[in-house]
XYZ file of N, CA and C in Angstrom:
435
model
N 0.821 -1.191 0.000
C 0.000 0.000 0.000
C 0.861 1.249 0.000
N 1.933 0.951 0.651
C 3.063 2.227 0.595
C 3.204 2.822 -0.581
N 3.407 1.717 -1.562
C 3.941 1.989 -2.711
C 3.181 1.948 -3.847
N 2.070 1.952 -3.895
C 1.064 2.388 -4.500
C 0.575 4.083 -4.427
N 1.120 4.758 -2.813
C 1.398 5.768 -1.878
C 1.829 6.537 -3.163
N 3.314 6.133 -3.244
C 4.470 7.179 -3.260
C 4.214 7.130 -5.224
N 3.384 6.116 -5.778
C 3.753 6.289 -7.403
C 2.410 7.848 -7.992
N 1.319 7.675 -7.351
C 0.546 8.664 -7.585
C 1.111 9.983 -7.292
N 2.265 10.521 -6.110
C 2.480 11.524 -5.578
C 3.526 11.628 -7.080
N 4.874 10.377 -7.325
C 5.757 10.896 -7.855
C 5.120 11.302 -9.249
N 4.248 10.816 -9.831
C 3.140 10.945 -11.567
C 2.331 12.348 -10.939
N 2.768 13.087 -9.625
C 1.893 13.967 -9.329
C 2.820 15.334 -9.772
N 4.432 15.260 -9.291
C 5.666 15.932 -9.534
C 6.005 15.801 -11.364
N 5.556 14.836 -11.993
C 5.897 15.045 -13.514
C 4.679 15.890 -14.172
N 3.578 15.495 -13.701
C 2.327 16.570 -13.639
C 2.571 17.580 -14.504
N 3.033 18.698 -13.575
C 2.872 20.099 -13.642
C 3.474 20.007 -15.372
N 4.306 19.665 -15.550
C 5.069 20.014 -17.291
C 4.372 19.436 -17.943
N 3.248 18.104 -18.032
C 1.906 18.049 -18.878
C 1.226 19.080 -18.712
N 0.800 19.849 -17.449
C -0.584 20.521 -17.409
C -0.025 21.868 -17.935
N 1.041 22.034 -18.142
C 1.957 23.508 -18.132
C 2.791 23.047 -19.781
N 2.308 22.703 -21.141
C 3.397 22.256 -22.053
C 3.823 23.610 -22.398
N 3.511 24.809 -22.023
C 3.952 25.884 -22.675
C 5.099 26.265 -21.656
N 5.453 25.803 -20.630
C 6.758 26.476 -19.774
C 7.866 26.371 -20.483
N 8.441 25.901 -21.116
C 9.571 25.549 -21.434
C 9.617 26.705 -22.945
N 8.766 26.707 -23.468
C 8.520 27.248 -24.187
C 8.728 28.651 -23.907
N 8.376 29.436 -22.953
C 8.807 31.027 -22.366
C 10.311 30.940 -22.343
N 10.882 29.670 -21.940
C 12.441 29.861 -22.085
C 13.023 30.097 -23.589
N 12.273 29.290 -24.247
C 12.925 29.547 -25.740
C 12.284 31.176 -26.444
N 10.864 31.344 -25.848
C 10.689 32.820 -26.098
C 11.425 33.687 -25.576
N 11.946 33.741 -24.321
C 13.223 34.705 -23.952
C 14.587 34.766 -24.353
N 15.015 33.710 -25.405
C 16.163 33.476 -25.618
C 15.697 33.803 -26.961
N 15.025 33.700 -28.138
C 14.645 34.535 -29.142
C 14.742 36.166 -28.995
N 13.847 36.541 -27.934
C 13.782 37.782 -27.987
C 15.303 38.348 -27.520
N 15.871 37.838 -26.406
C 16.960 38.031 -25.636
C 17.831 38.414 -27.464
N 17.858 37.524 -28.061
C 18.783 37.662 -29.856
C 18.570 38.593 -30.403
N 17.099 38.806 -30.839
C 16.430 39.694 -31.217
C 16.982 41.458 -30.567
N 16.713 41.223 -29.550
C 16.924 42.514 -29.087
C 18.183 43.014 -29.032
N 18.922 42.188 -28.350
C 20.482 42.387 -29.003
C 21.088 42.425 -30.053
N 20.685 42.396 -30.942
C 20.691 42.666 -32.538
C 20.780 43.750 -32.503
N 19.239 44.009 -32.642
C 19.024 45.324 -32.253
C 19.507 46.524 -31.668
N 20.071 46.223 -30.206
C 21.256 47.105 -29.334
C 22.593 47.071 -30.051
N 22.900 46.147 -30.749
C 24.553 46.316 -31.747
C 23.715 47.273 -32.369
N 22.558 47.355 -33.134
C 22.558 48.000 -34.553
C 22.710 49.586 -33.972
N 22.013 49.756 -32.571
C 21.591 51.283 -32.071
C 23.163 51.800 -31.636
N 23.836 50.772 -31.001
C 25.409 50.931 -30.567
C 26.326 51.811 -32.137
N 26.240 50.716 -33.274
C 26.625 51.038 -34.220
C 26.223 52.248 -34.845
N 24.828 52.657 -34.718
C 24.668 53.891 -35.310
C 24.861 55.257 -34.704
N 25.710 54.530 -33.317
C 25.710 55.931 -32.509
C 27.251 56.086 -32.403
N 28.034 55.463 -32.405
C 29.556 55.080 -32.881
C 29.452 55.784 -34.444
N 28.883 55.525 -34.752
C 29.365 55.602 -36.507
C 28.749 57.387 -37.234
N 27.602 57.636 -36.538
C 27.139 58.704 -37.176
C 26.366 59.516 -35.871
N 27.069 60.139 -35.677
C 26.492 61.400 -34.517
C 25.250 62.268 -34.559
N 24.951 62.383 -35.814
C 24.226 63.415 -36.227
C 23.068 62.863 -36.821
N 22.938 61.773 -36.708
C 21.364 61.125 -37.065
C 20.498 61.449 -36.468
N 21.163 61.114 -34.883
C 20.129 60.889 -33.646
C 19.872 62.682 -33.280
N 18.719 63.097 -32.968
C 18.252 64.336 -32.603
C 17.909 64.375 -30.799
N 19.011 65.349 -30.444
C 19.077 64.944 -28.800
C 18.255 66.352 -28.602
N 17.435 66.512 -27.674
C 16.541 67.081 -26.339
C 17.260 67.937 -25.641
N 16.764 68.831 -25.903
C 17.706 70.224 -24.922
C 16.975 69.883 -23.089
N 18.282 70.213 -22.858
C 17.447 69.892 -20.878
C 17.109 68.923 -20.485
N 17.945 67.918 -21.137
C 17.119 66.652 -20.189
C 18.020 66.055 -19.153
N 17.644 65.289 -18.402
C 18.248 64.977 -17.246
C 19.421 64.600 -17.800
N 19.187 63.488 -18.523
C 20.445 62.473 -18.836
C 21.261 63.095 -20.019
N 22.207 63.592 -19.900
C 23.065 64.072 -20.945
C 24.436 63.475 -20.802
N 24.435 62.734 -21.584
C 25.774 61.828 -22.235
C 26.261 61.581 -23.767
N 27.589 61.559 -23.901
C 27.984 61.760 -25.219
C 27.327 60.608 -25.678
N 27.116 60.473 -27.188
C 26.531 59.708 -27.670
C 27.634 58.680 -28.289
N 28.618 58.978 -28.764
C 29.419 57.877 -28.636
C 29.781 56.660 -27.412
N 30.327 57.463 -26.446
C 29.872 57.011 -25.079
C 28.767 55.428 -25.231
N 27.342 56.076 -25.363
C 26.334 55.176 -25.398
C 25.944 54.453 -26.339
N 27.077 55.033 -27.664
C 27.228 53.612 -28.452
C 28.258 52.486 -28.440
N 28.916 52.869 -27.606
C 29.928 51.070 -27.052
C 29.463 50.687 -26.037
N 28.465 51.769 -24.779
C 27.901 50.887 -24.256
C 26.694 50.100 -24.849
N 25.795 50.228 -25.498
C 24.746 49.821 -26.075
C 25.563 48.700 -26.902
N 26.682 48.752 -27.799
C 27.101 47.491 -28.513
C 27.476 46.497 -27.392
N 28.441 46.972 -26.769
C 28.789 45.984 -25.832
C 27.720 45.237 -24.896
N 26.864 45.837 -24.497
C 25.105 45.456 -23.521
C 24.891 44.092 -24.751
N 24.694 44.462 -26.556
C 24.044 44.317 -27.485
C 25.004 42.707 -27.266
N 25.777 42.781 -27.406
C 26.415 41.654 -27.973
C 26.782 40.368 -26.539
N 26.642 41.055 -25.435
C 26.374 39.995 -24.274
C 24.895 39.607 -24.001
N 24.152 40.189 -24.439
C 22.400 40.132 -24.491
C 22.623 38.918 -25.488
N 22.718 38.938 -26.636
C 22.858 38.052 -27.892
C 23.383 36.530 -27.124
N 24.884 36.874 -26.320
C 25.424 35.662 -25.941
C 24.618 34.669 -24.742
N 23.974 35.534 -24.578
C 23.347 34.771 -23.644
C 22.011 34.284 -23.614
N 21.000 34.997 -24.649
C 20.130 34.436 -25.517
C 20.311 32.892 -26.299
N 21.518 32.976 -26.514
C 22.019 31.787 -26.749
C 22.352 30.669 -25.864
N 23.026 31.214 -24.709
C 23.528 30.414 -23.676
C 21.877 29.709 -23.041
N 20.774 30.942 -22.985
C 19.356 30.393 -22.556
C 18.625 28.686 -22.959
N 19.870 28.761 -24.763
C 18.857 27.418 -25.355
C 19.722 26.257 -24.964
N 20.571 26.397 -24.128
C 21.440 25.126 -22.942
C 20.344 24.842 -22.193
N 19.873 25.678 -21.393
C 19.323 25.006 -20.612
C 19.933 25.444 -19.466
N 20.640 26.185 -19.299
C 21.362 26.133 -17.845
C 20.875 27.207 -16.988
N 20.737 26.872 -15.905
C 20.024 27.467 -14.644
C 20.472 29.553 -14.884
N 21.901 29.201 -14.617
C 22.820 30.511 -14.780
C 22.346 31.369 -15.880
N 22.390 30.928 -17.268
C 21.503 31.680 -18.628
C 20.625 32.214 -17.943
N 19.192 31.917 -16.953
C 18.360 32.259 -16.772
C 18.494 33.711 -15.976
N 19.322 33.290 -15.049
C 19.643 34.151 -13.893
C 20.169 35.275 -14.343
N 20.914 35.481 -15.352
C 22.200 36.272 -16.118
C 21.041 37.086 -17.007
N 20.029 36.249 -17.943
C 19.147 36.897 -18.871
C 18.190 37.907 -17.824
N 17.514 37.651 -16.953
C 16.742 38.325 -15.717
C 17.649 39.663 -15.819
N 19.296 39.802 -15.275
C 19.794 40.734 -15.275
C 19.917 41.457 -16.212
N 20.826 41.258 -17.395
C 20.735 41.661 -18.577
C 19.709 42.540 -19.025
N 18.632 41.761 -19.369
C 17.035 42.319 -19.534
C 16.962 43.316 -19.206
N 17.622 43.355 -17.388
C 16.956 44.813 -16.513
C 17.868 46.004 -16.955
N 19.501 45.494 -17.205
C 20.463 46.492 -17.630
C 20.389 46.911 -19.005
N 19.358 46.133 -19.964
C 19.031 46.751 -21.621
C 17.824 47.636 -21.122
N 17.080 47.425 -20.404
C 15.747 48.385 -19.893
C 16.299 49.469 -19.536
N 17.466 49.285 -18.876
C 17.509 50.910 -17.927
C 18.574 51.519 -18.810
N 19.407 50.820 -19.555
C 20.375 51.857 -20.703
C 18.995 52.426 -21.558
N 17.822 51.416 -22.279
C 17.429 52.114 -23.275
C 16.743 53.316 -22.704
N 16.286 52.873 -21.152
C 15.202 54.421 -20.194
C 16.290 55.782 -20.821
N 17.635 55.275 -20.537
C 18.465 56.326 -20.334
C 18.686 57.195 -21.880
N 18.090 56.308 -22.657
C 18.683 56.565 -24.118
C 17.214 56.779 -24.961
N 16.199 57.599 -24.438
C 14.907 58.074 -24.207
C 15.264 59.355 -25.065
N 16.129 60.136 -24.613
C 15.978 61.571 -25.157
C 16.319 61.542 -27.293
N 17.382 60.073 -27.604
C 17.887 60.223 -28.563
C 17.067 59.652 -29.533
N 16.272 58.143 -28.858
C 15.581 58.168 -29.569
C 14.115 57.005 -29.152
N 12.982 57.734 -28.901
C 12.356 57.747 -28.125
C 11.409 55.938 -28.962
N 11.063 56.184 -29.791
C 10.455 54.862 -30.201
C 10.830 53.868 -30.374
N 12.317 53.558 -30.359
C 13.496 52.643 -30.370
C 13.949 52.112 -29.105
N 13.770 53.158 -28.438
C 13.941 52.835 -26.982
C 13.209 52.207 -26.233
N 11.747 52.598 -26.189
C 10.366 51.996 -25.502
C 9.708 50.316 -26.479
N 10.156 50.919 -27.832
C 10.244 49.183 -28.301
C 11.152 47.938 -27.375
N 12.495 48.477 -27.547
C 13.110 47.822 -26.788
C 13.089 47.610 -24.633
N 12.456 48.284 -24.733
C 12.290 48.206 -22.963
C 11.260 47.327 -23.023
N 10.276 47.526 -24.583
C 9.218 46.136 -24.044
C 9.481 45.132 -24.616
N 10.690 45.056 -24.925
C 11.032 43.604 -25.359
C 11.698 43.251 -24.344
N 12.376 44.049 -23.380
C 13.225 43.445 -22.344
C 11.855 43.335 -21.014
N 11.238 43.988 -21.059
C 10.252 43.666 -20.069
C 9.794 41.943 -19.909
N 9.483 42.030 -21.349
C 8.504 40.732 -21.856
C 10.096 39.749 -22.102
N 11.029 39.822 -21.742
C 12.101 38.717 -21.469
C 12.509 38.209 -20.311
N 12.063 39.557 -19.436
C 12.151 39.162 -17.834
C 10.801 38.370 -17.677
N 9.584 38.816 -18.024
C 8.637 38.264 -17.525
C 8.381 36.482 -17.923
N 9.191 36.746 -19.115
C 8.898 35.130 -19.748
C 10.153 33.731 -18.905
N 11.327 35.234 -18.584
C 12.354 34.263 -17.938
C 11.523 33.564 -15.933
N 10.617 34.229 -16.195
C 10.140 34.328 -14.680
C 9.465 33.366 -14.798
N 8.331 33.060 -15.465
C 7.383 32.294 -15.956
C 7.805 30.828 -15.962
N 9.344 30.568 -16.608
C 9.410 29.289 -17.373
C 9.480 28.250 -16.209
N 10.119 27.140 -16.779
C 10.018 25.931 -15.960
C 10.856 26.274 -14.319
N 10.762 25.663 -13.199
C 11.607 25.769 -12.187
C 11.066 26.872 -11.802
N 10.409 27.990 -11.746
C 10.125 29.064 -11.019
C 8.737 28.548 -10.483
N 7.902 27.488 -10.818
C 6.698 27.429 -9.808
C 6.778 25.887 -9.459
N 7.399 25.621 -8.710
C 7.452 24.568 -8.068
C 6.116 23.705 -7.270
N 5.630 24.692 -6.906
C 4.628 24.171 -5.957
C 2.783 24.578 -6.902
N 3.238 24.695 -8.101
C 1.537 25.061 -8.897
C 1.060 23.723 -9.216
């Protein structure tokens, strides 16, 4: 009878990833977008490195920084975002943990990078939003649902 016990509980622990087939799936959506967006941050890095005078900067705003400046940071953000979008489709615990951060440090460069160029920026904050939220979501974060 014990062991009749313990096989319903353990078919109770494989459960959740039948009743849930889409978890795993938010991981591979955050590691898409995680690419995606870092693409993206090289391309904004590159165009701010390469041509000064594209971007139309905002008299008076809080954040005033050279724009070169915020195009090696934005490439450099761009191209560890990318690596680790990648590192996400391992599987490894760390990818997850690292993408969570990342995410939050492409959100708050692009907040910062608001004045240069405002629809590029808020695209990308909701792509990093919706990478944290999906990294939150996936498998291993609800243990007990």
């Amino acid at each position: 009878m014990a062991s009749t016990g313990s096989q319903p509980r353990a078919a109770h622990r494989t459960a959740p990833n039948s009743r849930h087939p889409f978890e795993t799936g938010w991981t591979v959506f955050a590691a898409v977008l995680m690419i995606f967006g870092g693409i993206m941050a090289i391309f904004q890095g590159i165009s701010a490195i390469a041509k000064d005078d594209v971007f139309v900067t905002t008299r008076n705003y809080v954040f005033q920084f050279d724009l070169t400046g915020w195009g090696w940071i934005h490439l450099i953000l761009g191209i560890v975002i990318v690596l680790a979008g990648f590192a996400l489709f391992t599987g490894a615990a760390w990818a997850r943990a690292v993408g969570i951060v990342l995410a939050g440090l492409g959100a708050l460069a692009n907040f910062m990078w608001l004045p240069y160029y405002p629809l590029w920026s808020i695209v990308l904050i909701a792509i990093d939003v919706f990478i944290i939220w999906a990294l939150c979501a996936g498998p291993g974060m609800r243990e007990n649902a």
